[in-house]
GROMACS .gro file of C-alpha atoms in nm:
model
  185
    1MET     CA    1   2.490  -4.293   2.928
    2ASN     CA    2   2.241  -4.261   2.647
    3ILE     CA    3   2.233  -3.918   2.474
    4ASP     CA    4   1.852  -3.943   2.446
    5MET     CA    5   1.837  -3.917   2.823
    6PHE     CA    6   1.974  -3.562   2.794
    7LEU     CA    7   1.830  -3.458   2.459
    8MET     CA    8   1.467  -3.572   2.475
    9PRO     CA    9   1.362  -3.351   2.771
   10ILE     CA   10   1.481  -3.053   2.566
   11ILE     CA   11   1.355  -3.125   2.212
   12ARG     CA   12   1.054  -3.343   2.303
   13PRO     CA   13   0.933  -3.230   2.643
   14PRO     CA   14   0.601  -3.364   2.771
   15ARG     CA   15   0.311  -3.185   2.603
   16SER     CA   16   0.101  -2.956   2.816
   17GLU     CA   17  -0.239  -3.059   2.684
   18TYR     CA   18  -0.589  -2.926   2.746
   19VAL     CA   19  -0.943  -2.976   2.612
   20ASP     CA   20  -0.961  -2.867   2.247
   21ASP     CA   21  -1.150  -2.536   2.235
   22THR     CA   22  -1.126  -2.478   1.857
   23GLY     CA   23  -1.436  -2.301   1.727
   24LYS     CA   24  -1.565  -2.231   2.077
   25ASN     CA   25  -1.568  -1.854   2.104
   26LYS     CA   26  -1.638  -1.700   2.444
   27GLU     CA   27  -1.796  -1.357   2.484
   28PHE     CA   28  -1.729  -1.165   2.806
   29LYS     CA   29  -1.733  -0.816   2.958
   30LEU     CA   30  -1.461  -0.618   3.130
   31ASP     CA   31  -1.549  -0.276   3.271
   32ASN     CA   32  -1.872  -0.273   3.065
   33VAL     CA   33  -1.683  -0.333   2.739
   34ASP     CA   34  -1.769  -0.637   2.524
   35TYR     CA   35  -1.488  -0.874   2.426
   36VAL     CA   36  -1.463  -1.214   2.264
   37CYS     CA   37  -1.204  -1.490   2.283
   38LYS     CA   38  -1.182  -1.661   1.943
   39ASN     CA   39  -1.026  -2.008   1.936
   40PHE     CA   40  -0.904  -2.141   1.600
   41LYS     CA   41  -0.611  -2.295   1.411
   42ILE     CA   42  -0.375  -2.144   1.154
   43PRO     CA   43  -0.105  -2.319   0.949
   44ASN     CA   44   0.264  -2.244   0.987
   45ALA     CA   45   0.505  -2.248   0.690
   46LYS     CA   46   0.532  -2.629   0.710
   47GLY     CA   47   0.152  -2.668   0.705
   48GLU     CA   48   0.135  -2.774   1.071
   49GLN     CA   49  -0.177  -2.648   1.248
   50LEU     CA   50  -0.113  -2.407   1.535
   51TYR     CA   51  -0.384  -2.377   1.801
   52CYS     CA   52  -0.460  -2.012   1.876
   53SER     CA   53  -0.669  -1.785   2.099
   54HIS     CA   54  -0.734  -1.422   2.007
   55PHE     CA   55  -0.890  -1.195   2.272
   56VAL     CA   56  -1.039  -0.891   2.099
   57LYS     CA   57  -1.271  -0.601   2.170
   58GLN     CA   58  -1.606  -0.644   1.999
   59CYS     CA   59  -1.686  -0.340   1.791
   60GLU     CA   60  -1.918  -0.262   1.503
   61ASP     CA   61  -1.685  -0.018   1.332
   62PHE     CA   62  -1.349  -0.122   1.196
   63GLU     CA   63  -1.096  -0.028   1.460
   64GLN     CA   64  -0.728  -0.117   1.444
   65ARG     CA   65  -0.570  -0.188   1.782
   66PRO     CA   66  -0.226  -0.295   1.898
   67CYS     CA   67  -0.195  -0.662   1.989
   68LEU     CA   68   0.026  -0.834   2.246
   69ILE     CA   69   0.145  -1.175   2.123
   70TYR     CA   70   0.227  -1.403   2.417
   71MET     CA   71   0.467  -1.694   2.354
   72HIS     CA   72   0.491  -1.974   2.609
   73GLY     CA   73   0.795  -2.161   2.735
   74ASN     CA   74   0.917  -2.512   2.657
   75ALA     CA   75   0.647  -2.769   2.746
   76GLY     CA   76   0.389  -2.490   2.785
   77ASN     CA   77   0.081  -2.398   2.585
   78LYS     CA   78  -0.134  -2.100   2.485
   79HIS     CA   79  -0.316  -2.094   2.819
   80GLU     CA   80  -0.007  -1.951   2.994
   81GLY     CA   81  -0.098  -1.610   2.848
   82ALA     CA   82  -0.457  -1.621   2.971
   83SER     CA   83  -0.352  -1.484   3.310
   84MET     CA   84  -0.282  -1.149   3.141
   85VAL     CA   85  -0.619  -1.103   2.968
   86LYS     CA   86  -0.763  -0.839   3.201
   87GLN     CA   87  -0.450  -0.624   3.217
   88VAL     CA   88  -0.381  -0.641   2.843
   89LEU     CA   89  -0.737  -0.568   2.730
   90ALA     CA   90  -0.777  -0.289   2.988
   91SER     CA   91  -0.465  -0.123   2.845
   92GLY     CA   92  -0.629  -0.094   2.502
   93MET     CA   93  -0.456  -0.388   2.334
   94ASP     CA   94  -0.579  -0.721   2.203
   95LEU     CA   95  -0.411  -1.045   2.318
   96PHE     CA   96  -0.302  -1.334   2.095
   97THR     CA   97  -0.176  -1.662   2.242
   98PHE     CA   98  -0.086  -1.982   2.057
   99ASP     CA   99   0.075  -2.322   2.095
  100PHE     CA  100   0.411  -2.346   1.920
  101SER     CA  101   0.441  -2.642   1.683
  102GLY     CA  102   0.530  -2.949   1.886
  103CYS     CA  103   0.360  -2.802   2.196
  104GLY     CA  104   0.013  -2.810   2.345
  105LEU     CA  105  -0.233  -2.935   2.083
  106SER     CA  106  -0.047  -2.796   1.782
  107GLN     CA  107   0.093  -3.034   1.525
  108GLY     CA  108   0.465  -3.106   1.510
  109ASP     CA  109   0.695  -3.349   1.684
  110TRP     CA  110   0.987  -3.140   1.812
  111VAL     CA  111   1.076  -2.808   1.965
  112THR     CA  112   1.397  -2.627   1.877
  113LEU     CA  113   1.396  -2.370   2.158
  114GLY     CA  114   1.325  -2.079   1.926
  115TYR     CA  115   1.489  -2.168   1.596
  116LYS     CA  116   1.189  -2.315   1.409
  117GLU     CA  117   0.941  -2.149   1.645
  118ARG     CA  118   1.021  -1.812   1.486
  119GLN     CA  119   0.843  -1.946   1.175
  120ASP     CA  120   0.536  -2.006   1.394
  121LEU     CA  121   0.557  -1.647   1.518
  122HIS     CA  122   0.585  -1.525   1.160
  123ALA     CA  123   0.267  -1.718   1.071
  124VAL     CA  124   0.087  -1.549   1.364
  125ILE     CA  125   0.202  -1.199   1.269
  126ASP     CA  126   0.114  -1.262   0.905
  127TYR     CA  127  -0.233  -1.382   1.012
  128LEU     CA  128  -0.288  -1.065   1.218
  129ARG     CA  129  -0.176  -0.848   0.925
  130ALA     CA  130  -0.416  -1.024   0.687
  131LEU     CA  131  -0.701  -0.991   0.937
  132GLY     CA  132  -0.655  -0.613   0.926
  133ARG     CA  133  -0.751  -0.536   1.288
  134THR     CA  134  -0.398  -0.498   1.423
  135SER     CA  135  -0.199  -0.175   1.396
  136LYS     CA  136   0.123  -0.304   1.556
  137VAL     CA  137   0.237  -0.583   1.783
  138ALA     CA  138   0.421  -0.622   2.111
  139LEU     CA  139   0.593  -0.953   2.183
  140TRP     CA  140   0.604  -1.121   2.523
  141GLY     CA  141   0.809  -1.438   2.533
  142ARG     CA  142   0.877  -1.656   2.835
  143SER     CA  143   1.183  -1.882   2.823
  144MET     CA  144   1.168  -2.049   2.478
  145GLY     CA  145   0.917  -1.782   2.374
  146GLY     CA  146   1.171  -1.515   2.469
  147ALA     CA  147   1.440  -1.681   2.257
  148THR     CA  148   1.189  -1.698   1.972
  149ALA     CA  149   1.113  -1.326   2.002
  150ILE     CA  150   1.482  -1.233   2.001
  151MET     CA  151   1.560  -1.448   1.696
  152TYR     CA  152   1.252  -1.329   1.509
  153MET     CA  153   1.329  -0.962   1.570
  154ALA     CA  154   1.691  -1.014   1.457
  155ASP     CA  155   1.569  -1.182   1.136
  156HIS     CA  156   1.288  -0.934   1.061
  157VAL     CA  157   1.422  -0.601   1.181
  158ASN     CA  158   1.300  -0.430   0.861
  159ASP     CA  159   1.045  -0.669   0.713
  160SER     CA  160   0.802  -0.791   0.978
  161PRO     CA  161   0.445  -0.808   0.838
  162LEU     CA  162   0.341  -0.570   1.121
  163PRO     CA  163   0.553  -0.321   1.315
  164ILE     CA  164   0.695  -0.461   1.640
  165SER     CA  165   0.670  -0.182   1.897
  166CYS     CA  166   0.838  -0.356   2.192
  167ALA     CA  167   0.923  -0.691   2.346
  168VAL     CA  168   0.924  -0.840   2.693
  169ILE     CA  169   1.181  -1.118   2.724
  170ASP     CA  170   1.095  -1.315   3.037
  171SER     CA  171   1.328  -1.579   3.187
  172CYS     CA  172   1.509  -1.646   2.860
  173PHE     CA  173   1.820  -1.862   2.845
  174ALA     CA  174   2.144  -1.716   2.711
  175THR     CA  175   2.326  -2.031   2.600
  176PHE     CA  176   2.257  -2.395   2.522
  177ASP     CA  177   2.465  -2.482   2.830
  178ASP     CA  178   2.209  -2.292   3.040
  179ILE     CA  179   1.934  -2.512   2.900
  180VAL     CA  180   2.119  -2.838   2.958
  181ASN     CA  181   2.213  -2.742   3.313
  182THR     CA  182   1.855  -2.640   3.392
  183VAL     CA  183   1.680  -2.939   3.234
  184VAL     CA  184   1.930  -3.213   3.308
  185GLY     CA  185   2.090  -3.062   3.616
   0.00000   0.00000   0.00000
């Protein structure tokens, strides 16, 4: 048997692609409050462009708000988090979703199931800090996104660019054997 048969579905899963929405901001209302979804790209530490969506309350005055960062699973993309927009915004938080490098429309050729993806998360948190609208972040990671959140928090327990108030780890794998048995069967 060829090792690529087992390895490629894990490190190079099919990309979950969509129509590029970069620069196409959408304004909308929820409960008579104005919001906007901003679609843009930011670079990670390697210079790869990450495709992002940031759902924020429109306000004239500077107002810092907490932000939930949603991280998708292997072979997913930023649109996985869109199902949570109403609940997150109604709770008084902003929502940030992005494609990990090697996923969706973002640049990059491989996924590492959280290892290099924590650098993507760091780029997102650093972007939010520089923007100045975010007071603290909550992390929600599904599968690979959950592993990313765990590794990032372990690495940055005292030096995250923004405080991490909590994390939701959804359907995360515990070992590499779990991944192989799930993907390859």
